mmCIF file of C-alpha atoms in Angstrom:
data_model
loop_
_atom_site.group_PDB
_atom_site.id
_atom_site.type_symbol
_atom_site.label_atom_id
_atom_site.label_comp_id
_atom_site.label_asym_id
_atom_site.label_seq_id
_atom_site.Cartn_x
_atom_site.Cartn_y
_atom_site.Cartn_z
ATOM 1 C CA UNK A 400 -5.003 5.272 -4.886
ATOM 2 C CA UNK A 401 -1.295 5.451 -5.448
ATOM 3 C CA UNK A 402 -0.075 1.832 -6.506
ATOM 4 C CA UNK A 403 3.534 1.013 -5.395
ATOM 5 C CA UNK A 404 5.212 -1.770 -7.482
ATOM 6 C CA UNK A 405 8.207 -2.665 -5.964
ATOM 7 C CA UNK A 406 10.559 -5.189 -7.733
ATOM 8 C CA UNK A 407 12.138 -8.107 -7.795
ATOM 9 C CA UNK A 408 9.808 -9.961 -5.319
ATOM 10 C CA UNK A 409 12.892 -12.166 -4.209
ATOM 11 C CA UNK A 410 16.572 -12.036 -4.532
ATOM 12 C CA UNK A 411 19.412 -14.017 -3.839
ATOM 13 C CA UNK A 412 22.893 -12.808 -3.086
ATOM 14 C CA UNK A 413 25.937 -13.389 -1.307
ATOM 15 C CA UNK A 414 27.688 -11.572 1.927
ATOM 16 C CA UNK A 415 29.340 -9.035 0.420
ATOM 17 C CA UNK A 416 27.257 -8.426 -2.816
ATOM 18 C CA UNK A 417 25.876 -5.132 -3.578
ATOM 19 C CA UNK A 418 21.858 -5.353 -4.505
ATOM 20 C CA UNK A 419 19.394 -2.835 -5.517
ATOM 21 C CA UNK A 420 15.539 -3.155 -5.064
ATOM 22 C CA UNK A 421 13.028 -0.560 -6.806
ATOM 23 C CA UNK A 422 9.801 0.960 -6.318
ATOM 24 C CA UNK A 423 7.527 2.785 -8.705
ATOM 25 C CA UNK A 424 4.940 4.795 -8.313
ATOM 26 C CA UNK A 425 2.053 5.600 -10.446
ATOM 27 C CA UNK A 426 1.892 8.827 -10.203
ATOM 28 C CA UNK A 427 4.635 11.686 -8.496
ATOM 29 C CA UNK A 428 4.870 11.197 -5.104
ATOM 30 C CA UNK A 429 7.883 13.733 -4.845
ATOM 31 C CA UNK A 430 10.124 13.009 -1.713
ATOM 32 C CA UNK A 431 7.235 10.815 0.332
ATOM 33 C CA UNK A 432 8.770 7.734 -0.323
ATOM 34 C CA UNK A 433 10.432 5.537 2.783
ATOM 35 C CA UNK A 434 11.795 2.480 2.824
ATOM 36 C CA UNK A 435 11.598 -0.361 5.821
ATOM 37 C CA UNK A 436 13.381 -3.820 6.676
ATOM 38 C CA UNK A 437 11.406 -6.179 8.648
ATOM 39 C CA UNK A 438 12.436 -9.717 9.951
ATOM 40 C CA UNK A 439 10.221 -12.488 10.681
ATOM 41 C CA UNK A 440 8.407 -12.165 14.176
ATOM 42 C CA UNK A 441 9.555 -8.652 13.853
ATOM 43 C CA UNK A 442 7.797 -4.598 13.517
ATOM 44 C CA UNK A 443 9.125 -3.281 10.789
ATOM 45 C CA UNK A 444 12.104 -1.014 11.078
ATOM 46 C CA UNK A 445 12.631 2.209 9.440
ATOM 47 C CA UNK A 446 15.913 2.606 7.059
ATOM 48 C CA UNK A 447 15.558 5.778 4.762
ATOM 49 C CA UNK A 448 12.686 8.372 4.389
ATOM 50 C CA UNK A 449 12.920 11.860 1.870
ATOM 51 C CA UNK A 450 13.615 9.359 -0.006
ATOM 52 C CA UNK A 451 17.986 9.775 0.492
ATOM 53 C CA UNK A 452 17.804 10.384 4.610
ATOM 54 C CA UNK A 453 18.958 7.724 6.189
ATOM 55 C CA UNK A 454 17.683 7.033 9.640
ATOM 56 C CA UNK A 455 20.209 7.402 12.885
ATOM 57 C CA UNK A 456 21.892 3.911 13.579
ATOM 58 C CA UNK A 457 21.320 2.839 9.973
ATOM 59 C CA UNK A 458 24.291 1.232 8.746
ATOM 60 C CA UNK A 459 25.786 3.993 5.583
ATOM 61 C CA UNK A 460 25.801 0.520 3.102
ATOM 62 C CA UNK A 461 22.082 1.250 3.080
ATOM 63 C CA UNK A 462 21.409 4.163 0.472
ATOM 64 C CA UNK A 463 18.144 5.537 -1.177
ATOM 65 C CA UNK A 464 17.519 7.024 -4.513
ATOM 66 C CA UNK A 465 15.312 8.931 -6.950
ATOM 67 C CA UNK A 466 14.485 9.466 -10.642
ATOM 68 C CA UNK A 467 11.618 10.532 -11.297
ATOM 69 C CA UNK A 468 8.949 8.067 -10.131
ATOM 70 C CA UNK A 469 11.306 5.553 -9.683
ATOM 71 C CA UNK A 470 13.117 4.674 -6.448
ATOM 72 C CA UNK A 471 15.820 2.596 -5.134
ATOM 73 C CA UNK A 472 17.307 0.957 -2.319
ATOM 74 C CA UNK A 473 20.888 -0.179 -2.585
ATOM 75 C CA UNK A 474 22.564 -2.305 -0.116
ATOM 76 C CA UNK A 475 26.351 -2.324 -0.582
ATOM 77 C CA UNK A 476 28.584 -4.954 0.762
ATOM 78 C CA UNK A 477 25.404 -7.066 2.259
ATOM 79 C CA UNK A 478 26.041 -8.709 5.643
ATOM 80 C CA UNK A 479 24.684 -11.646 7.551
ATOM 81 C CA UNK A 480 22.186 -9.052 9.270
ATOM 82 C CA UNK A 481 20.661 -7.754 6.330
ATOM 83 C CA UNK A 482 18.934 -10.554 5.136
ATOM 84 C CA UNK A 483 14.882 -9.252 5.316
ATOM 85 C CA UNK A 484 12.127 -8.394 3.683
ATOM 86 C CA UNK A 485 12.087 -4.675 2.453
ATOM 87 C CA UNK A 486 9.379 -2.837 1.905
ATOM 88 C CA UNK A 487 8.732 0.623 0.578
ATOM 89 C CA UNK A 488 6.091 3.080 1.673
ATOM 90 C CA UNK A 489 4.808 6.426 -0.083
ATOM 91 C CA UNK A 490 2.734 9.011 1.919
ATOM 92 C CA UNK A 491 2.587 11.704 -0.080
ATOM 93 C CA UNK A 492 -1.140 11.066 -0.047
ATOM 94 C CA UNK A 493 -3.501 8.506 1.688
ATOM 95 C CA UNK A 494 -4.352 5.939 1.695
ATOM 96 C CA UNK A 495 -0.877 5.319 2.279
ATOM 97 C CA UNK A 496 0.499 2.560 0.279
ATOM 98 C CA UNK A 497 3.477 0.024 0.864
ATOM 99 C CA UNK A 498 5.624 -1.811 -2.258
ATOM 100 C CA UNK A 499 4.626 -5.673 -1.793
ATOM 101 C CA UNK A 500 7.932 -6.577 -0.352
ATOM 102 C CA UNK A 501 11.165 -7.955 -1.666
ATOM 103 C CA UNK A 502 12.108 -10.637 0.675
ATOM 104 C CA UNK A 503 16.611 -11.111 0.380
ATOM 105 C CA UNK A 504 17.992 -14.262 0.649
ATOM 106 C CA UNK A 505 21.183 -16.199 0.936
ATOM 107 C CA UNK A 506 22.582 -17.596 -2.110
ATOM 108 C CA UNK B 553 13.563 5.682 25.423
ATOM 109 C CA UNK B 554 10.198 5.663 22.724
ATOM 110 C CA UNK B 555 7.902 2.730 23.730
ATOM 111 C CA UNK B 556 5.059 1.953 22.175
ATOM 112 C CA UNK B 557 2.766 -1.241 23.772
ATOM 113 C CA UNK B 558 -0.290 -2.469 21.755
ATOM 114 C CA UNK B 559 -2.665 -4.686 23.544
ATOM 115 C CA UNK B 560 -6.353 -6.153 22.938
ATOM 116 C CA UNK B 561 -5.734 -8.588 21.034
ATOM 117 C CA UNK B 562 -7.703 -11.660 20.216
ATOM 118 C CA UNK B 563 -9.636 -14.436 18.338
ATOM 119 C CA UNK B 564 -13.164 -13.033 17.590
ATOM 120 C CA UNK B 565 -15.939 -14.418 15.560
ATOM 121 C CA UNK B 566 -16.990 -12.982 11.970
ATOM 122 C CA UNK B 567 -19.255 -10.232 12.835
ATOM 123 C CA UNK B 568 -17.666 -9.452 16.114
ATOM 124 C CA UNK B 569 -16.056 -6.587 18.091
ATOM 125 C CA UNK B 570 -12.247 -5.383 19.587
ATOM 126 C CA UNK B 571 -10.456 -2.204 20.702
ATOM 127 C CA UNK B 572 -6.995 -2.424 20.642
ATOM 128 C CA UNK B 573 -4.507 -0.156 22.653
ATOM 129 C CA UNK B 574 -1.326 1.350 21.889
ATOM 130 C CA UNK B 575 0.000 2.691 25.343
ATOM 131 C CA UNK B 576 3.225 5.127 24.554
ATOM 132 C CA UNK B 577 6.219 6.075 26.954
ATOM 133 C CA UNK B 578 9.201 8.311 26.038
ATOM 134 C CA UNK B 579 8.164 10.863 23.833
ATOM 135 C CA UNK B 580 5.796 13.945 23.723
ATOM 136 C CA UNK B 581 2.458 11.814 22.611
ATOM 137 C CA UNK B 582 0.037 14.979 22.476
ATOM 138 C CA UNK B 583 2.125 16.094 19.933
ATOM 139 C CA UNK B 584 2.357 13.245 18.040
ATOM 140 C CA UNK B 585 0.708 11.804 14.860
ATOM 141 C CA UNK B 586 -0.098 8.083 15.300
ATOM 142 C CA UNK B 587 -1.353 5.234 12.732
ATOM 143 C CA UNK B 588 -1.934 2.130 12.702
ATOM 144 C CA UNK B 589 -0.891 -0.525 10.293
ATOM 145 C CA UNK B 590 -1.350 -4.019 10.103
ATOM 146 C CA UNK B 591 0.085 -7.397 8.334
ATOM 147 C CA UNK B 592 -1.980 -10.812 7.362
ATOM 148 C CA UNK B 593 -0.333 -13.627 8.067
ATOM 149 C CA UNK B 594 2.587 -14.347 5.546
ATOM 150 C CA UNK B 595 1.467 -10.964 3.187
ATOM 151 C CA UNK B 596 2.563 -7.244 3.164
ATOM 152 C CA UNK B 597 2.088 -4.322 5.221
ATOM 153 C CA UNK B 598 -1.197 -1.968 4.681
ATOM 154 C CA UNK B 599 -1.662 1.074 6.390
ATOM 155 C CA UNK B 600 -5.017 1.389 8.683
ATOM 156 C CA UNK B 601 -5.320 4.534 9.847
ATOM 157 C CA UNK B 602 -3.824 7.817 11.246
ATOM 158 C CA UNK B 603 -4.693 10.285 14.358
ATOM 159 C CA UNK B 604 -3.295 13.890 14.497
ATOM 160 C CA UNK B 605 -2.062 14.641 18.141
ATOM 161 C CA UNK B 606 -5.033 16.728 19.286
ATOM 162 C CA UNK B 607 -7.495 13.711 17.666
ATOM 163 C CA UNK B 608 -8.753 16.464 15.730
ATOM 164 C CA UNK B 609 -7.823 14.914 12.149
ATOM 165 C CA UNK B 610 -8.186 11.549 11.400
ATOM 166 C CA UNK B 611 -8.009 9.025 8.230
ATOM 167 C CA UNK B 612 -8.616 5.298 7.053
ATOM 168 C CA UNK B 613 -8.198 2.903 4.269
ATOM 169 C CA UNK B 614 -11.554 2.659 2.193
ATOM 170 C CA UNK B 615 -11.649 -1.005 3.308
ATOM 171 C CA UNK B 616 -12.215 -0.185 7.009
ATOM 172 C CA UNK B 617 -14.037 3.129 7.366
ATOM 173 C CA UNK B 618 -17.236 2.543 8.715
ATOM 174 C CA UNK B 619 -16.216 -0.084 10.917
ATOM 175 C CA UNK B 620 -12.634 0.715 12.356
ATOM 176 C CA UNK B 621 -12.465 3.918 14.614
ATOM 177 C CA UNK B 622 -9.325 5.645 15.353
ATOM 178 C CA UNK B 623 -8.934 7.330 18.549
ATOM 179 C CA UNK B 624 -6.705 8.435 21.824
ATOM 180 C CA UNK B 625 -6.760 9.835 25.071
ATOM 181 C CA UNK B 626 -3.802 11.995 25.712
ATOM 182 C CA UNK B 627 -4.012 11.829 29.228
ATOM 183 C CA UNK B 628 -3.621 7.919 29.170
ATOM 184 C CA UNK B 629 -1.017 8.183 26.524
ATOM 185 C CA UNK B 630 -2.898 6.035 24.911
ATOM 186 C CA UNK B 631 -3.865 5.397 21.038
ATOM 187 C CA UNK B 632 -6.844 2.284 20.732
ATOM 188 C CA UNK B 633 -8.470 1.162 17.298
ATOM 189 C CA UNK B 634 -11.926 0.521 18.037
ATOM 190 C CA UNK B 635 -12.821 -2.574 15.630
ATOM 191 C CA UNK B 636 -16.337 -3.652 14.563
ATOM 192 C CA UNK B 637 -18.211 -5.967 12.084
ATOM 193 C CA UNK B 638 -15.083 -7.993 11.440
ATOM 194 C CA UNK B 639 -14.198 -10.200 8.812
ATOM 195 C CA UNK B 640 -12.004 -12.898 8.604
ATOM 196 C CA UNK B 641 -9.970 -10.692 5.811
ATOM 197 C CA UNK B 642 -9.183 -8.713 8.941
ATOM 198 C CA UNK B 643 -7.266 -11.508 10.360
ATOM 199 C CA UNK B 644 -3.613 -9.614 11.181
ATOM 200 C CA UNK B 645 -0.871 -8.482 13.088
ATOM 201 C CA UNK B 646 -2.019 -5.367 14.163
ATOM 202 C CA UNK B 647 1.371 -1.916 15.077
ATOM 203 C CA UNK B 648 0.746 1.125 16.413
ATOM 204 C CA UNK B 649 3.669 3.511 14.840
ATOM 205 C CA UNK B 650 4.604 7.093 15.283
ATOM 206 C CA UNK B 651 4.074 9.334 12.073
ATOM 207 C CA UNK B 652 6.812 12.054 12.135
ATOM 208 C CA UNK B 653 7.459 14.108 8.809
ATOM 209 C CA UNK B 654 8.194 18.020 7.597
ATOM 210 C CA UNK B 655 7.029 19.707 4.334
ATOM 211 C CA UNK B 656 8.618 17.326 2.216
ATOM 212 C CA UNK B 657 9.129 14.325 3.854
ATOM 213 C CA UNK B 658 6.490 11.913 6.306
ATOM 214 C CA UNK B 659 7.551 8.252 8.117
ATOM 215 C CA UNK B 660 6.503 5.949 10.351
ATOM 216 C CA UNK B 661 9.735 5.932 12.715
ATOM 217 C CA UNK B 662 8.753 3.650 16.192
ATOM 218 C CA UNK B 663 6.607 0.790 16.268
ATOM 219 C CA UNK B 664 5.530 -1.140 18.623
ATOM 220 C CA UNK B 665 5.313 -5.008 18.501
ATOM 221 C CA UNK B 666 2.278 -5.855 17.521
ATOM 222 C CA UNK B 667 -1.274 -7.741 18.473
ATOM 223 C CA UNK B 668 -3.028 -10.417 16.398
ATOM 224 C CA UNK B 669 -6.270 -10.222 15.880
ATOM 225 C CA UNK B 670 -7.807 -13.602 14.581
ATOM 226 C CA UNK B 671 -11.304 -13.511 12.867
ATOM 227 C CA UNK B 672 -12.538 -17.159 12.764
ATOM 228 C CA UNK B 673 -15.849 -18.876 13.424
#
């Protein structure tokens, strides 16, 4: 199975602050990698797939990016609204396999 | 407007039985690949399982298979997970999503809000 270790497991940060969370796979997944913000009670909601497409009605301080096997999520100028737990999801192959989660809080 | 309703579920004993249902609204469902994923209580997401839109292709985790059955009826617009010998590690919030995706990129874009299904003697 494709493992997907996503770091840090938390962060703090301010409104306003720019953070970055990354995933790695363990093995190429080429462009199969998505990434998801969910909020407690809440489905999860989808923010970037491809891994650089952001999703219609997705704010554009949300931004997804490659190297290799490695993948981020950068949130520029973070808002009230945007702290969540992120998650990120390859399916390149099954069984599909999510990131354990970075869950964002206020500093 | 995509809507996507699951239903079905419940607390069950170890060993026990449950179909959920994912009724859809607002979108072409024959056509559409469907999974299911689900989400213990304070942990991460897995993925379950996934349904072409004819039914004719299907796929689970290796911790399920042979005791979780994917299925749908098109007509009904509806997607159900038929669940069997549970255990309590099966204890979750259990979303139908939509699986959309191209040659070089696959997502789970809707989801619905979810059913818990509690396994506990």
């Amino acid at each position: 199975d494709i493992q997907m270790i996503q770091s840090p497991s938390s962060l703090s940060a301010s409104v306003g602050d720019t953070v970055t969370i990354t995933c790695r796979a363990s093995q190429n997944i080429y462009t199969f990698l998505n990434w998801y913000q969910q909020k407690p009670g809440k489905a999860p909601n989808l923010l970037i797939h491809g891994p650089t497409t952001l999703q219609s009605a997705v704010p554009s301080r949300f931004s997804g990016g490659v190297s290799g096997t490695d993948f981020t999520l950068t949130i520029r100028s973070l808002q009230a609204e945007d702290f969540a737990t992120y998650y990120c999801l390859q399916t390149h192959k099954t069984p599909y396999t999510f990131g354990q989660g970075t869950k964002l809080e206020i500093k | 407007e995509v809507q996507l309703v699951e239903s079905g579920g419940a607390l069950v004993q170890p060993g026990g039985s449950l179909r959920l249902s994912c009724t859809a609204a607002g979108f072409t469902f024959s056509r559409s690949w469907m999974t299911w994923v689900r989400q213990a209580p304070g942990k991460g997401l897995e993925w379950v399982a996934n349904i072409k839109g004819d039914g004719s292709e299907k796929d689970s985790v290796d911790s399920v298979r042979g005791r979780f059955t994917i299925s749908r009826d098109n007509a009904k617009n509806s997607l159900y997970l038929e669940m069997t010998s549970l255990r309590p590690e099966d204890t979750a919030v259990y979303y139908c999503a939509t699986l959309r995706g191209s040659s070089d990129t696959r997502y789970f874009d809707y989801w619905g809000q979810g059913t818990l299904v509690t396994v506990s003697s």
